[in-house]
mmCIF file of C-alpha atoms in Angstrom:
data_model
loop_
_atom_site.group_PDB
_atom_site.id
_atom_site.type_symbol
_atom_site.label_atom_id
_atom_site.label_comp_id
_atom_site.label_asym_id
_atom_site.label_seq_id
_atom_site.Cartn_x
_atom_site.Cartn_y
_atom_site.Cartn_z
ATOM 1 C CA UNK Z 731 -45.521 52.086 -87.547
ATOM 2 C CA UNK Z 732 -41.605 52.525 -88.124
ATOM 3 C CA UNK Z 733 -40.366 54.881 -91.394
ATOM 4 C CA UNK Z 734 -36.732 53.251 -91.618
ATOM 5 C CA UNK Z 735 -34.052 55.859 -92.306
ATOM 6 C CA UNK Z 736 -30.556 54.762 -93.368
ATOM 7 C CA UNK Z 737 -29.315 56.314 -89.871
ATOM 8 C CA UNK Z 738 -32.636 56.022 -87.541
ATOM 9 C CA UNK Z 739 -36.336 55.190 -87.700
ATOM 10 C CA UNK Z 740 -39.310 57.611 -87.540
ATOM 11 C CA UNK Z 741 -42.230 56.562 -86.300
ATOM 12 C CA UNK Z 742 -45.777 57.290 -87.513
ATOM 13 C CA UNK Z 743 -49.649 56.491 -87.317
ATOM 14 C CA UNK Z 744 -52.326 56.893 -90.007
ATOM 15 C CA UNK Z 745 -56.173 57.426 -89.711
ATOM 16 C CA UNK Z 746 -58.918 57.669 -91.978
ATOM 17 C CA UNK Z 747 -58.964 57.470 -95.801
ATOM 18 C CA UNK Z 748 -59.316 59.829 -98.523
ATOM 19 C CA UNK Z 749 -57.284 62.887 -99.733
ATOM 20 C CA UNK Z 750 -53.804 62.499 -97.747
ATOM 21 C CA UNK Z 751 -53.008 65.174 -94.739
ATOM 22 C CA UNK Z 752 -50.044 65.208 -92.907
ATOM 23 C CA UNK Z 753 -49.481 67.243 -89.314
ATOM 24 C CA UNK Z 754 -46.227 68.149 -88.338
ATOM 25 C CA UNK Z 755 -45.509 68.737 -84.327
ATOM 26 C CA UNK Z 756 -43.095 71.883 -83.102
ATOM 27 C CA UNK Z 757 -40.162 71.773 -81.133
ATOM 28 C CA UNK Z 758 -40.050 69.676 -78.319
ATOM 29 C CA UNK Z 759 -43.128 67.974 -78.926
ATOM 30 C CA UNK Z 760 -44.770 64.639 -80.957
ATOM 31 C CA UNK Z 761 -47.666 63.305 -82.676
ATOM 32 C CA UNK Z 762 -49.880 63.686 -79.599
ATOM 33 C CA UNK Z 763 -50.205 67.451 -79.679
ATOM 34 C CA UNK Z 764 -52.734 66.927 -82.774
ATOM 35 C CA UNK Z 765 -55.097 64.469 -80.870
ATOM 36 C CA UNK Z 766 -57.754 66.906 -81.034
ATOM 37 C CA UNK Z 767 -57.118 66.647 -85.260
ATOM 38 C CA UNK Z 768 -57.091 63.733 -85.465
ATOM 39 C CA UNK Z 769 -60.379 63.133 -84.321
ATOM 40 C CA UNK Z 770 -61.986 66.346 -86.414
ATOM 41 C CA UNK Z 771 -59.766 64.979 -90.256
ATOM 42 C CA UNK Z 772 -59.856 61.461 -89.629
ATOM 43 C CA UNK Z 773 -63.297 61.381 -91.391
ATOM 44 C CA UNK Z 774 -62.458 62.845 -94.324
ATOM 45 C CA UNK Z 775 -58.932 62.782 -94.783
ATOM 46 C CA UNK Z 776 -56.482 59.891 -94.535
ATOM 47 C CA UNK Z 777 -54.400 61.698 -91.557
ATOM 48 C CA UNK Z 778 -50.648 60.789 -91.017
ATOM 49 C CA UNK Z 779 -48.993 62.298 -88.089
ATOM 50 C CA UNK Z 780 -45.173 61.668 -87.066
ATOM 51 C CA UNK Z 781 -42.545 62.145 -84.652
ATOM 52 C CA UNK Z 782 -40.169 64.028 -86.237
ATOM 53 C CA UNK Z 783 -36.480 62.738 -85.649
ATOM 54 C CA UNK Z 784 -35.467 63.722 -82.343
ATOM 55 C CA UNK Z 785 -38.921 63.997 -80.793
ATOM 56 C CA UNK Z 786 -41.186 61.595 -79.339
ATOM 57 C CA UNK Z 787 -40.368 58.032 -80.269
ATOM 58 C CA UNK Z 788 -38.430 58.126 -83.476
ATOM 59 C CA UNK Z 789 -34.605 57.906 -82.746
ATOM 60 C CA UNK Z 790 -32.664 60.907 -82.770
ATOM 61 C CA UNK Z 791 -30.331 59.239 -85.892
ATOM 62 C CA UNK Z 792 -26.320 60.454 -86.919
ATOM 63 C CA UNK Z 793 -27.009 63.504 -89.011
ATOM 64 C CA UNK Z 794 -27.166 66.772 -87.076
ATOM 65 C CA UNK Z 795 -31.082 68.211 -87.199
ATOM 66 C CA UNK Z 796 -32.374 70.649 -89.259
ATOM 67 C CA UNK Z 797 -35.596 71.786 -91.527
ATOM 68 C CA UNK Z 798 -33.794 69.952 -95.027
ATOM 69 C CA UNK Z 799 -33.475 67.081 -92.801
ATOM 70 C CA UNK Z 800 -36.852 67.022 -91.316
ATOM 71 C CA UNK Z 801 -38.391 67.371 -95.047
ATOM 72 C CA UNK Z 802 -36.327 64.591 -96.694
ATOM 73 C CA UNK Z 803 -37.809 62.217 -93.687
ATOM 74 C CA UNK Z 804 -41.152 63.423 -94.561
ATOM 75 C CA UNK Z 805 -40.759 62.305 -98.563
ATOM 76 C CA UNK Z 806 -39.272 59.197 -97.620
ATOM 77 C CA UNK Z 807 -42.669 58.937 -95.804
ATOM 78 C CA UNK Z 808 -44.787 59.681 -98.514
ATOM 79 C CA UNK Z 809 -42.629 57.713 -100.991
ATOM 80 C CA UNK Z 810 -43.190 54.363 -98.848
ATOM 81 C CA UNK Z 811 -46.719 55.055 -98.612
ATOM 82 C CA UNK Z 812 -46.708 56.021 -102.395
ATOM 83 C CA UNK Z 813 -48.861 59.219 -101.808
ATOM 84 C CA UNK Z 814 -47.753 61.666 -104.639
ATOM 85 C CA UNK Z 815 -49.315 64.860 -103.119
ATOM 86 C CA UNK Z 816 -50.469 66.024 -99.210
ATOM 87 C CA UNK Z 817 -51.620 68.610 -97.683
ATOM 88 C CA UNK Z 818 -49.462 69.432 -94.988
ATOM 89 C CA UNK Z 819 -50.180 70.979 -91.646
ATOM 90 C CA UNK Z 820 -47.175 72.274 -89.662
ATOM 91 C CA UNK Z 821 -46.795 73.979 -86.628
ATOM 92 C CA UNK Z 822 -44.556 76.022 -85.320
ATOM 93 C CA UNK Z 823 -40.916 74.115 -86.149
ATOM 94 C CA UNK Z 824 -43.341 71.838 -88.008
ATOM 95 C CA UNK Z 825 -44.562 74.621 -89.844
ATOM 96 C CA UNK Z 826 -40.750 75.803 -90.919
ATOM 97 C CA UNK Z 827 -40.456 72.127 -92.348
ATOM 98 C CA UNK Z 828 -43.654 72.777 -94.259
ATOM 99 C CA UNK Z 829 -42.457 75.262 -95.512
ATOM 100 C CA UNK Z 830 -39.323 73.889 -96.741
ATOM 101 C CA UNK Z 831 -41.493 71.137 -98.501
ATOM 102 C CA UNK Z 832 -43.339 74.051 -100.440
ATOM 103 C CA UNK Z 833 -39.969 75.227 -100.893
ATOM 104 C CA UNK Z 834 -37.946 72.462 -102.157
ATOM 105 C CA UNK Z 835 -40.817 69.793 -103.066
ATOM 106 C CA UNK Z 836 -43.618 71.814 -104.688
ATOM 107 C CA UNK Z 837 -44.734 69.154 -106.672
ATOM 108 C CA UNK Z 838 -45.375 67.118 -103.606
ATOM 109 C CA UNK Z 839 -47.262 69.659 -101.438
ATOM 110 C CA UNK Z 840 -51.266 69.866 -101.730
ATOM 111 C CA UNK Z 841 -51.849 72.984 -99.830
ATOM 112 C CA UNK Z 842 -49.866 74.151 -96.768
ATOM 113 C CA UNK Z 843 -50.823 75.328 -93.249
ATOM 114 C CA UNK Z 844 -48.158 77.051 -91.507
ATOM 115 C CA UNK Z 845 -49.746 77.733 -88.146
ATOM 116 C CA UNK Z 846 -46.758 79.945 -85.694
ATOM 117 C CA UNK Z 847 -44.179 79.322 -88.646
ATOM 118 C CA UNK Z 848 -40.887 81.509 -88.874
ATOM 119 C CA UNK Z 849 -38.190 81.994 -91.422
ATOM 120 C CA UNK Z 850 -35.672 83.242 -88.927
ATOM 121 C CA UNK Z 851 -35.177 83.995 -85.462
ATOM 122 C CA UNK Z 852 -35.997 87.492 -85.735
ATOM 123 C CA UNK Z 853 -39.241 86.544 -86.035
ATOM 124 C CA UNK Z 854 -39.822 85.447 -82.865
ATOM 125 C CA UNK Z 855 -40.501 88.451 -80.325
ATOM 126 C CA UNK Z 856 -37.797 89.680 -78.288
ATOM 127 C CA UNK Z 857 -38.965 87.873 -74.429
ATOM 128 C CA UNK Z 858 -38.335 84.809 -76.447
ATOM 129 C CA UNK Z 859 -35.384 85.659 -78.061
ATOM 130 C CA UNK Z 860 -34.518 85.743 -74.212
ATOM 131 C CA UNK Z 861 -35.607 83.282 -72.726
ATOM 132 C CA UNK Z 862 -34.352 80.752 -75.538
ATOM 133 C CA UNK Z 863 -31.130 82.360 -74.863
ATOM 134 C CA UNK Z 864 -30.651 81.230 -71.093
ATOM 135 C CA UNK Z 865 -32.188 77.618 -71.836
ATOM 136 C CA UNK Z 866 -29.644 77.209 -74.617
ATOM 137 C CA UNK Z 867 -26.410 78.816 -72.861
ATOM 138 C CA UNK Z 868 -27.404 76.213 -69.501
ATOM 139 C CA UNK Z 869 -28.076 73.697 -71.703
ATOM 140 C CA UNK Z 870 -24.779 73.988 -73.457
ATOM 141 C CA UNK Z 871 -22.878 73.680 -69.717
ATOM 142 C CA UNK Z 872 -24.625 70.635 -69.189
ATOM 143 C CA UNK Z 873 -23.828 68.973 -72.438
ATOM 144 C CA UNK Z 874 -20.169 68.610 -71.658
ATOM 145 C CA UNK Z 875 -21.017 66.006 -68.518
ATOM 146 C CA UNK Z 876 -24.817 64.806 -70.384
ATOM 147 C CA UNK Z 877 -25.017 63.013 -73.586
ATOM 148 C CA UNK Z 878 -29.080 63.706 -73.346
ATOM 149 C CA UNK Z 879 -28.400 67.333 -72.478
ATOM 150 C CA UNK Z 880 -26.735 67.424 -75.950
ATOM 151 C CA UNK Z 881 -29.229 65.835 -77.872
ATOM 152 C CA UNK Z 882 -31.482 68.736 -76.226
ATOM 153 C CA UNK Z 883 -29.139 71.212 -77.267
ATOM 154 C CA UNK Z 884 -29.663 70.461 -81.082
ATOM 155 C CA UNK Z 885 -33.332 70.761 -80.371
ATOM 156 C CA UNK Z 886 -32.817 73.797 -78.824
ATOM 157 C CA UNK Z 887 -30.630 74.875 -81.354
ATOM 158 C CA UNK Z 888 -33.527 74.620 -84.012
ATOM 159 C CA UNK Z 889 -34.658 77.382 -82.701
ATOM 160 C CA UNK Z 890 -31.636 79.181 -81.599
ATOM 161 C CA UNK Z 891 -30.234 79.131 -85.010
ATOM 162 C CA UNK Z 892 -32.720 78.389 -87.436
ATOM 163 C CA UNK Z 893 -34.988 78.504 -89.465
ATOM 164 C CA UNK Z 894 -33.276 80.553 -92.530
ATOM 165 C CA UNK Z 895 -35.243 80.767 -95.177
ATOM 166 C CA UNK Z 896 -35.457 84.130 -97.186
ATOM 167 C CA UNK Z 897 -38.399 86.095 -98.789
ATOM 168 C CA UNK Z 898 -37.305 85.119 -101.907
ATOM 169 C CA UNK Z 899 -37.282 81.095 -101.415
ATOM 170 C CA UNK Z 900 -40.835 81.998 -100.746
ATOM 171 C CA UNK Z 901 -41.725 83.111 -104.177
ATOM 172 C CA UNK Z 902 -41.281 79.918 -105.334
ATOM 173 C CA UNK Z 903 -43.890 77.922 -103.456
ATOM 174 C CA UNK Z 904 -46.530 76.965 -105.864
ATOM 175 C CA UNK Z 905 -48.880 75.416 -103.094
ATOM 176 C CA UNK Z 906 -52.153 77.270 -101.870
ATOM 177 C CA UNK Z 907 -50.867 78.178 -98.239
ATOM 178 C CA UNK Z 908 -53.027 79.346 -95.421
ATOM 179 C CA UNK Z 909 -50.769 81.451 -92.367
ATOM 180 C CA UNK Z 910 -52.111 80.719 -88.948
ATOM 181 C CA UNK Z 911 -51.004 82.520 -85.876
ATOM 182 C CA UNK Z 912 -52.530 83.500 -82.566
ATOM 183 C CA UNK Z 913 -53.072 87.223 -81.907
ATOM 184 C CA UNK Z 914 -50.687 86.685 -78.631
ATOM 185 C CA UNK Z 915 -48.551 84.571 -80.502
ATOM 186 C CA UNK Z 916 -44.698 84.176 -79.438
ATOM 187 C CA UNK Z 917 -43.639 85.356 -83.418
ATOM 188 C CA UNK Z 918 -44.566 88.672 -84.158
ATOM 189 C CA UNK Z 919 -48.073 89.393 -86.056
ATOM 190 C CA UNK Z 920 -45.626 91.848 -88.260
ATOM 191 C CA UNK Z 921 -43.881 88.531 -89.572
ATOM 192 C CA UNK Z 922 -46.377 86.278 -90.108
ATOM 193 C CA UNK Z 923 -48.082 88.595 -92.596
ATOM 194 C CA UNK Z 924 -44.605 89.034 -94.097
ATOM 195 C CA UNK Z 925 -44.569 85.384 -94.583
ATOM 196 C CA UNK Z 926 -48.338 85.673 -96.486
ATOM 197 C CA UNK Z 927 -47.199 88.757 -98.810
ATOM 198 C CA UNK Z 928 -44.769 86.933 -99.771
ATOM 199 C CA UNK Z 929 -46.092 83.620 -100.930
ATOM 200 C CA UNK Z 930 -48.139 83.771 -103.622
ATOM 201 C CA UNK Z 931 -51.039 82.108 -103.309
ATOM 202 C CA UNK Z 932 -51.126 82.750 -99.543
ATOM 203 C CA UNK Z 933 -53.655 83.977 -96.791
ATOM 204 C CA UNK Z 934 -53.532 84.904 -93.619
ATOM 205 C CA UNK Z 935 -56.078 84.170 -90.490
ATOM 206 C CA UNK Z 936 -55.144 85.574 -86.922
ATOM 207 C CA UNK Z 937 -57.215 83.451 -84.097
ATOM 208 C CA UNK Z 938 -57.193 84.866 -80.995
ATOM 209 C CA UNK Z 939 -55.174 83.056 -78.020
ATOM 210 C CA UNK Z 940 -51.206 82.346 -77.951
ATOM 211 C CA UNK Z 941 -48.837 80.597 -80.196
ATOM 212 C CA UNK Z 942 -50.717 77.026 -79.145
ATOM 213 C CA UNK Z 943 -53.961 77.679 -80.725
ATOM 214 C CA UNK Z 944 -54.165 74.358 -82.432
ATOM 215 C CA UNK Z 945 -54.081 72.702 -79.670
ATOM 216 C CA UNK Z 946 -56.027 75.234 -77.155
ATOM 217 C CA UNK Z 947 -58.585 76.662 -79.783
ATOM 218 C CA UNK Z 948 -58.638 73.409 -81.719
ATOM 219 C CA UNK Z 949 -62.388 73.624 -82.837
ATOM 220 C CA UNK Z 950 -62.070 77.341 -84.838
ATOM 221 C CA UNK Z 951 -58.081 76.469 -86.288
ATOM 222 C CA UNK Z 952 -59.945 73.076 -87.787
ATOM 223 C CA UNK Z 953 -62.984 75.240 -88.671
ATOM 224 C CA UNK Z 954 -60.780 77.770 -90.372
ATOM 225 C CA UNK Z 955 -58.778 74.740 -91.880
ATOM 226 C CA UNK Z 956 -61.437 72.705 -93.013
ATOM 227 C CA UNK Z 957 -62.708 75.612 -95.282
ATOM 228 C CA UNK Z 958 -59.495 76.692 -96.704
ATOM 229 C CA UNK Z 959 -59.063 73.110 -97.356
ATOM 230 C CA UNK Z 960 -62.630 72.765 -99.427
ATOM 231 C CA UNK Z 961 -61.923 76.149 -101.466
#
């Protein structure tokens, strides 16, 4: 199914019935990467996974990207399907969106999962940092001569230049929020429990494995999500 935007359309599948949950991909990626999800919610949640504009199959749209962006498309989801309040699953870049919803919409957010989330790129450890650095500065060259190397470039530059969201925009998420993150992850184990002191309502689980655990660990994140879920 199509979400129509005034400047693109976002595309997005639903599964199940019951209390609303909503998975958001990272950078890069699409719906697909919660297939194993899918299959362990789908039974007792309504799930609703999207591509997020940019990604996948949704068109890229006019307005340059970024995490306001991302959450306005993800209310003018729930608006058309007339669901009041989700909980929201977000990883990695999807989990910097989910926070913005906690942020911005906390009258619309259940409870949050922000599995490998960041509020800036500090966050992310220093090889990263790096490596980001040369993909972005080659990608940039080949954006003068590549009209698809430039819509890579402001997917890149999601992570390049953003997130920016402050300790103190997270005092003022209301939502019950569980912080996932790998115990190899690519952002630092120091800021992910700076991102769960500072909510208030927040916890934080560290799963061992790498900054893809939902994917790669899938059955103890959905154990450990299922239960925070049920409390």
């Amino acid at each position: 199914m199509y979400l129509k935007r005034q400047d693109c359309h976002i595309y997005y599948e639903i599964y199940g019935s019951g209390e609303p949950i909503l998975f958001l991909h990272g950078n890069g990626e699409d719906h697909t990467y919660f297939q194993h999800q899918i299959e362990a919610f789908s039974n007792d949640y309504q799930v609703i996974v999207m591509d997020m504009r940019g990604h996948g199959i949704s068109d890229f749209g006019e307005r340059p990207l970024n995490f306001a962006l991302f959450a306005e498309d993800v209310i003018a989801l729930w608006n058309e399907q007339h669901i009041e309040r989700c909980h929201v699953f977000g990883f990695s870049d999807g989990g910097n969106t989910a926070l913005t919803l906690g942020i911005h919409y906390p009258t619309r957010c259940n409870k949050i999962i922000a599995n490998g989330a960041n509020l800036n790129t500090m966050g992310m450890k220093q090889w990263v940092q790096l490596t980001l650095l040369a993909q972005y500065e080659m990608t940039k060259i080949r954006s003068f001569i590549d009209k698809e190397a430039n819509k890579k470039l402001q997917i890149l530059d999601l992570m390049m230049h953003q997130p920016k969201i402050s300790i103190k925009q997270l005092h003022a998420i209301k939502s019950p929020v569980l912080v996932l993150c790998g115990s190899n992850d690519m952002i630092k184990t120091e800021h992910s429990m700076n991102i769960a002191r500072a909510i208030p309502n927040a916890m934080l689980d560290i799963i061992p494995g790498d900054h893809f655990i939902a994917n790669k660990q899938y059955e103890v994140v959905n154990q450990h999500v299922k239960k925070f879920l049920k409390k």
